[in-house]
């Protein structure tokens, strides 16, 4: 069995919340790689890793459910937009402070999702 098929089987066994948590972890990992590449002057790696993190955040934003009537989706939409703006600035200026701010925000959200996952397991 190929590793790609094994990964697909693993994802099928995860809850939507567990998949979301893994996506947040992936976005953070890619942005940390982008930061390191930028600091080391590795432009191609910087752009590739930044783009991967950016695409995950774009997907978070694209899949928000605005039909529930709560302001949470609107707030997340604004936050994701802010993050994407910061990443665009980082791409233009190669200033890692923009990326670090996005990582900080993603980490806060990730901690919240992990708390929700723990509550689900305990509940």
Short mmCIF file of N, CA and C in Angstrom, two decimals:
data_model
loop_
_atom_site.label_atom_id
_atom_site.label_comp_id
_atom_site.label_asym_id
_atom_site.label_seq_id
_atom_site.Cartn_x
_atom_site.Cartn_y
_atom_site.Cartn_z
N UNK A 1 0.86 -1.19 0.00
CA UNK A 1 0.00 0.00 0.00
C UNK A 1 0.89 1.24 0.00
N UNK A 2 0.57 2.18 -0.86
CA UNK A 2 1.39 3.40 -0.93
C UNK A 2 1.14 4.26 0.29
N UNK A 3 2.11 5.12 0.58
CA UNK A 3 1.95 6.01 1.74
C UNK A 3 0.82 6.99 1.52
N UNK A 4 0.55 7.35 0.24
CA UNK A 4 -0.56 8.26 -0.04
C UNK A 4 -1.88 7.59 0.32
N UNK A 5 -2.04 6.32 -0.04
CA UNK A 5 -3.27 5.60 0.30
C UNK A 5 -3.39 5.42 1.81
N UNK A 6 -2.28 5.13 2.46
CA UNK A 6 -2.31 4.98 3.91
C UNK A 6 -2.73 6.28 4.57
N UNK A 7 -2.22 7.41 4.09
CA UNK A 7 -2.60 8.71 4.63
C UNK A 7 -4.07 8.98 4.42
N UNK A 8 -4.60 8.59 3.26
CA UNK A 8 -6.02 8.80 2.98
C UNK A 8 -6.87 7.97 3.93
N UNK A 9 -6.43 6.74 4.21
CA UNK A 9 -7.17 5.91 5.14
C UNK A 9 -7.14 6.50 6.54
N UNK A 10 -6.00 7.03 6.94
CA UNK A 10 -5.89 7.65 8.25
C UNK A 10 -6.84 8.85 8.35
N UNK A 11 -6.89 9.68 7.33
CA UNK A 11 -7.76 10.85 7.35
C UNK A 11 -9.22 10.44 7.43
N UNK A 12 -9.57 9.31 6.81
CA UNK A 12 -10.95 8.84 6.84
C UNK A 12 -11.37 8.44 8.25
N UNK A 13 -10.41 8.09 9.07
CA UNK A 13 -10.70 7.67 10.44
C UNK A 13 -10.79 8.84 11.42
N UNK A 14 -10.48 10.04 10.96
CA UNK A 14 -10.46 11.21 11.84
C UNK A 14 -11.81 11.93 11.81
N UNK A 15 -12.14 12.55 12.92
CA UNK A 15 -13.33 13.39 12.96
C UNK A 15 -13.04 14.70 12.23
N UNK A 16 -14.08 15.42 11.82
CA UNK A 16 -13.84 16.72 11.18
C UNK A 16 -13.00 17.66 12.06
N UNK A 17 -13.22 17.61 13.36
CA UNK A 17 -12.44 18.45 14.27
C UNK A 17 -10.97 18.05 14.29
N UNK A 18 -10.71 16.75 14.26
CA UNK A 18 -9.32 16.28 14.24
C UNK A 18 -8.63 16.68 12.94
N UNK A 19 -9.36 16.64 11.83
CA UNK A 19 -8.80 17.08 10.55
C UNK A 19 -8.50 18.57 10.61
N UNK A 20 -9.42 19.34 11.17
CA UNK A 20 -9.21 20.78 11.30
C UNK A 20 -7.95 21.08 12.12
N UNK A 21 -7.79 20.37 13.22
CA UNK A 21 -6.61 20.55 14.07
C UNK A 21 -5.34 20.24 13.28
N UNK A 22 -5.36 19.17 12.50
CA UNK A 22 -4.18 18.83 11.70
C UNK A 22 -3.89 19.90 10.65
N UNK A 23 -4.93 20.49 10.08
CA UNK A 23 -4.73 21.56 9.11
C UNK A 23 -4.11 22.79 9.77
N UNK A 24 -4.57 23.13 10.96
CA UNK A 24 -3.96 24.26 11.69
C UNK A 24 -2.49 23.96 11.97
N UNK A 25 -2.21 22.74 12.42
CA UNK A 25 -0.82 22.36 12.69
C UNK A 25 0.03 22.46 11.42
N UNK A 26 -0.55 22.04 10.30
CA UNK A 26 0.16 22.11 9.03
C UNK A 26 0.43 23.55 8.61
N UNK A 27 -0.56 24.41 8.75
CA UNK A 27 -0.38 25.82 8.39
C UNK A 27 0.73 26.44 9.23
N UNK A 28 0.72 26.16 10.51
CA UNK A 28 1.77 26.69 11.40
C UNK A 28 3.13 26.16 10.98
N UNK A 29 3.20 24.86 10.70
CA UNK A 29 4.47 24.26 10.30
C UNK A 29 5.00 24.90 9.00
N UNK A 30 4.13 25.08 8.01
CA UNK A 30 4.56 25.69 6.75
C UNK A 30 5.04 27.12 6.97
N UNK A 31 4.34 27.86 7.82
CA UNK A 31 4.73 29.25 8.06
C UNK A 31 6.03 29.34 8.86
N UNK A 32 6.25 28.39 9.75
CA UNK A 32 7.54 28.33 10.45
C UNK A 32 8.66 28.02 9.46
N UNK A 33 8.39 27.12 8.50
CA UNK A 33 9.38 26.81 7.47
C UNK A 33 9.65 28.04 6.60
N UNK A 34 8.59 28.80 6.29
CA UNK A 34 8.76 30.02 5.50
C UNK A 34 9.62 31.03 6.24
N UNK A 35 9.39 31.16 7.53
CA UNK A 35 10.19 32.08 8.35
C UNK A 35 11.66 31.69 8.31
N UNK A 36 11.92 30.41 8.52
CA UNK A 36 13.31 29.93 8.51
C UNK A 36 13.95 30.14 7.14
N UNK A 37 13.22 29.82 6.08
CA UNK A 37 13.76 30.00 4.73
C UNK A 37 14.05 31.47 4.43
N UNK A 38 13.17 32.35 4.87
CA UNK A 38 13.37 33.78 4.66
C UNK A 38 14.62 34.25 5.39
N UNK A 39 14.77 33.84 6.62
CA UNK A 39 15.92 34.25 7.42
C UNK A 39 17.23 33.72 6.84
N UNK A 40 17.16 32.59 6.12
CA UNK A 40 18.36 32.00 5.53
C UNK A 40 18.55 32.42 4.07
N UNK A 41 17.65 33.28 3.57
CA UNK A 41 17.79 33.78 2.21
C UNK A 41 17.42 32.78 1.12
N UNK A 42 16.65 31.76 1.48
CA UNK A 42 16.23 30.74 0.51
C UNK A 42 14.87 31.16 -0.07
N UNK A 43 14.92 31.96 -1.12
CA UNK A 43 13.73 32.63 -1.64
C UNK A 43 12.70 31.63 -2.16
N UNK A 44 13.11 30.64 -2.94
CA UNK A 44 12.15 29.68 -3.50
C UNK A 44 11.44 28.90 -2.40
N UNK A 45 12.19 28.44 -1.41
CA UNK A 45 11.60 27.70 -0.29
C UNK A 45 10.67 28.60 0.52
N UNK A 46 11.07 29.85 0.68
CA UNK A 46 10.24 30.83 1.38
C UNK A 46 8.88 30.96 0.69
N UNK A 47 8.91 31.19 -0.61
CA UNK A 47 7.66 31.37 -1.36
C UNK A 47 6.80 30.12 -1.34
N UNK A 48 7.43 28.95 -1.48
CA UNK A 48 6.69 27.69 -1.50
C UNK A 48 6.00 27.44 -0.15
N UNK A 49 6.74 27.56 0.93
CA UNK A 49 6.17 27.32 2.26
C UNK A 49 5.12 28.36 2.61
N UNK A 50 5.40 29.61 2.28
CA UNK A 50 4.43 30.67 2.54
C UNK A 50 3.14 30.40 1.77
N UNK A 51 3.27 30.00 0.51
CA UNK A 51 2.10 29.69 -0.31
C UNK A 51 1.28 28.54 0.24
N UNK A 52 1.94 27.53 0.76
CA UNK A 52 1.22 26.39 1.35
C UNK A 52 0.42 26.82 2.58
N UNK A 53 1.04 27.59 3.44
CA UNK A 53 0.32 28.10 4.61
C UNK A 53 -0.83 28.99 4.20
N UNK A 54 -0.58 29.82 3.22
CA UNK A 54 -1.60 30.75 2.72
C UNK A 54 -2.80 29.98 2.16
N UNK A 55 -2.55 28.91 1.40
CA UNK A 55 -3.65 28.14 0.81
C UNK A 55 -4.51 27.47 1.88
N UNK A 56 -3.91 27.03 2.96
CA UNK A 56 -4.70 26.44 4.04
C UNK A 56 -5.61 27.49 4.66
N UNK A 57 -5.08 28.68 4.91
CA UNK A 57 -5.90 29.75 5.50
C UNK A 57 -7.00 30.16 4.53
N UNK A 58 -6.70 30.23 3.23
CA UNK A 58 -7.72 30.54 2.24
C UNK A 58 -8.84 29.51 2.28
N UNK A 59 -8.49 28.24 2.46
CA UNK A 59 -9.50 27.19 2.54
C UNK A 59 -10.32 27.32 3.81
N UNK A 60 -9.69 27.67 4.93
CA UNK A 60 -10.45 27.94 6.15
C UNK A 60 -11.49 29.02 5.88
N UNK A 61 -11.06 30.08 5.24
CA UNK A 61 -11.95 31.21 4.97
C UNK A 61 -13.07 30.80 4.00
N UNK A 62 -12.71 30.04 2.98
CA UNK A 62 -13.68 29.64 1.96
C UNK A 62 -14.78 28.74 2.52
N UNK A 63 -14.46 27.95 3.53
CA UNK A 63 -15.42 26.97 4.03
C UNK A 63 -16.21 27.45 5.26
N UNK A 64 -16.10 28.71 5.60
CA UNK A 64 -16.88 29.23 6.72
C UNK A 64 -18.37 29.13 6.41
N UNK A 65 -19.15 28.80 7.42
CA UNK A 65 -20.60 28.67 7.27
C UNK A 65 -21.27 29.91 7.86
N UNK A 66 -21.76 30.77 6.97
CA UNK A 66 -22.40 32.01 7.39
C UNK A 66 -23.90 31.85 7.62
N UNK A 67 -24.43 30.64 7.43
CA UNK A 67 -25.87 30.43 7.55
C UNK A 67 -26.33 30.23 8.99
N UNK A 68 -25.43 30.03 9.91
CA UNK A 68 -25.80 29.75 11.29
C UNK A 68 -26.26 30.98 12.06
N UNK A 69 -26.00 32.16 11.53
CA UNK A 69 -26.51 33.37 12.15
C UNK A 69 -25.66 33.93 13.28
N UNK A 70 -24.64 33.21 13.70
CA UNK A 70 -23.80 33.75 14.77
C UNK A 70 -22.71 34.61 14.16
N UNK A 71 -22.12 35.44 14.97
CA UNK A 71 -21.06 36.31 14.49
C UNK A 71 -19.71 35.64 14.41
N UNK A 72 -19.62 34.38 14.83
CA UNK A 72 -18.33 33.69 14.85
C UNK A 72 -17.75 33.59 13.44
N UNK A 73 -18.58 33.22 12.47
CA UNK A 73 -18.08 33.10 11.09
C UNK A 73 -17.59 34.44 10.57
N UNK A 74 -18.31 35.50 10.89
CA UNK A 74 -17.88 36.83 10.46
C UNK A 74 -16.56 37.22 11.10
N UNK A 75 -16.42 36.91 12.39
CA UNK A 75 -15.17 37.23 13.08
C UNK A 75 -14.00 36.43 12.53
N UNK A 76 -14.23 35.14 12.28
CA UNK A 76 -13.18 34.31 11.70
C UNK A 76 -12.83 34.78 10.29
N UNK A 77 -13.84 35.17 9.52
CA UNK A 77 -13.60 35.68 8.17
C UNK A 77 -12.68 36.91 8.22
N UNK A 78 -12.99 37.81 9.14
CA UNK A 78 -12.15 39.01 9.29
C UNK A 78 -10.73 38.64 9.72
N UNK A 79 -10.62 37.70 10.66
CA UNK A 79 -9.30 37.29 11.14
C UNK A 79 -8.50 36.61 10.03
N UNK A 80 -9.15 35.71 9.30
CA UNK A 80 -8.45 35.05 8.19
C UNK A 80 -8.03 36.08 7.14
N UNK A 81 -8.88 37.06 6.87
CA UNK A 81 -8.52 38.13 5.93
C UNK A 81 -7.30 38.90 6.41
N UNK A 82 -7.28 39.20 7.70
CA UNK A 82 -6.13 39.89 8.30
C UNK A 82 -4.86 39.05 8.14
N UNK A 83 -4.98 37.74 8.39
CA UNK A 83 -3.83 36.85 8.25
C UNK A 83 -3.33 36.84 6.81
N UNK A 84 -4.25 36.74 5.87
CA UNK A 84 -3.86 36.70 4.46
C UNK A 84 -3.21 38.01 4.03
N UNK A 85 -3.72 39.12 4.54
CA UNK A 85 -3.09 40.42 4.25
C UNK A 85 -1.65 40.44 4.79
N UNK A 86 -1.47 39.92 6.01
CA UNK A 86 -0.12 39.88 6.60
C UNK A 86 0.82 39.01 5.76
N UNK A 87 0.30 37.88 5.29
CA UNK A 87 1.16 37.00 4.48
C UNK A 87 1.50 37.64 3.14
N UNK A 88 0.57 38.40 2.58
CA UNK A 88 0.86 39.13 1.34
C UNK A 88 1.97 40.16 1.58
N UNK A 89 1.90 40.84 2.72
CA UNK A 89 2.94 41.81 3.07
C UNK A 89 4.29 41.11 3.28
N UNK A 90 4.24 39.95 3.92
CA UNK A 90 5.48 39.19 4.14
C UNK A 90 6.11 38.78 2.81
N UNK A 91 5.27 38.39 1.87
CA UNK A 91 5.77 37.98 0.56
C UNK A 91 6.43 39.15 -0.16
N UNK A 92 5.84 40.33 -0.02
CA UNK A 92 6.39 41.52 -0.68
C UNK A 92 7.65 42.05 -0.02
N UNK A 93 7.66 42.04 1.31
CA UNK A 93 8.73 42.71 2.05
C UNK A 93 9.79 41.76 2.61
N UNK A 94 9.46 40.46 2.66
CA UNK A 94 10.33 39.46 3.29
C UNK A 94 10.57 39.80 4.76
N UNK A 95 9.57 40.39 5.38
CA UNK A 95 9.62 40.72 6.81
C UNK A 95 8.90 39.62 7.58
N UNK A 96 9.67 38.84 8.34
CA UNK A 96 9.10 37.68 9.02
C UNK A 96 8.17 38.07 10.17
N UNK A 97 8.19 39.31 10.59
CA UNK A 97 7.27 39.73 11.66
C UNK A 97 5.81 39.54 11.25
N UNK A 98 5.52 39.74 9.97
CA UNK A 98 4.16 39.51 9.48
C UNK A 98 3.77 38.04 9.62
N UNK A 99 4.71 37.17 9.31
CA UNK A 99 4.44 35.73 9.42
C UNK A 99 4.29 35.34 10.88
N UNK A 100 5.13 35.88 11.72
CA UNK A 100 5.07 35.54 13.15
C UNK A 100 3.74 35.94 13.77
N UNK A 101 3.17 37.06 13.31
CA UNK A 101 1.86 37.48 13.82
C UNK A 101 0.79 36.48 13.40
N UNK A 102 0.88 35.99 12.17
CA UNK A 102 -0.09 35.00 11.69
C UNK A 102 0.06 33.70 12.48
N UNK A 103 1.29 33.26 12.70
CA UNK A 103 1.52 32.05 13.49
C UNK A 103 0.92 32.20 14.88
N UNK A 104 1.11 33.35 15.48
CA UNK A 104 0.56 33.61 16.83
C UNK A 104 -0.96 33.47 16.82
N UNK A 105 -1.61 34.06 15.82
CA UNK A 105 -3.07 33.97 15.74
C UNK A 105 -3.54 32.54 15.47
N UNK A 106 -2.83 31.85 14.58
CA UNK A 106 -3.19 30.46 14.31
C UNK A 106 -3.02 29.60 15.56
N UNK A 107 -1.98 29.85 16.34
CA UNK A 107 -1.74 29.07 17.55
C UNK A 107 -2.86 29.29 18.57
N UNK A 108 -3.33 30.51 18.68
CA UNK A 108 -4.45 30.80 19.59
C UNK A 108 -5.69 30.02 19.16
N UNK A 109 -5.99 30.06 17.87
CA UNK A 109 -7.14 29.31 17.36
C UNK A 109 -6.94 27.81 17.53
N UNK A 110 -5.75 27.33 17.25
CA UNK A 110 -5.45 25.90 17.42
C UNK A 110 -5.67 25.47 18.86
N UNK A 111 -5.20 26.26 19.80
CA UNK A 111 -5.40 25.92 21.21
C UNK A 111 -6.89 25.82 21.54
N UNK A 112 -7.69 26.71 20.97
CA UNK A 112 -9.13 26.65 21.17
C UNK A 112 -9.75 25.39 20.59
N UNK A 113 -9.34 25.03 19.37
CA UNK A 113 -9.86 23.81 18.75
C UNK A 113 -9.42 22.58 19.51
N UNK A 114 -8.20 22.58 20.02
CA UNK A 114 -7.74 21.44 20.82
C UNK A 114 -8.57 21.32 22.09
N UNK A 115 -8.92 22.45 22.69
CA UNK A 115 -9.77 22.44 23.88
C UNK A 115 -11.15 21.88 23.55
N UNK A 116 -11.68 22.24 22.39
CA UNK A 116 -12.97 21.71 21.97
C UNK A 116 -12.88 20.21 21.74
N UNK A 117 -11.77 19.75 21.17
CA UNK A 117 -11.57 18.32 20.93
C UNK A 117 -11.49 17.57 22.24
N UNK A 118 -10.78 18.12 23.22
CA UNK A 118 -10.67 17.49 24.53
C UNK A 118 -12.03 17.42 25.20
N UNK A 119 -12.80 18.50 25.10
CA UNK A 119 -14.14 18.52 25.69
C UNK A 119 -15.04 17.48 25.04
N UNK A 120 -14.89 17.28 23.72
CA UNK A 120 -15.68 16.29 23.00
C UNK A 120 -15.35 14.89 23.49
N UNK A 121 -14.07 14.62 23.68
CA UNK A 121 -13.63 13.30 24.13
C UNK A 121 -14.11 13.03 25.55
N UNK A 122 -14.02 14.04 26.41
CA UNK A 122 -14.41 13.88 27.81
C UNK A 122 -15.92 13.86 27.97
N UNK A 123 -16.63 14.51 27.04
CA UNK A 123 -18.09 14.63 27.13
C UNK A 123 -18.75 13.44 26.63
#
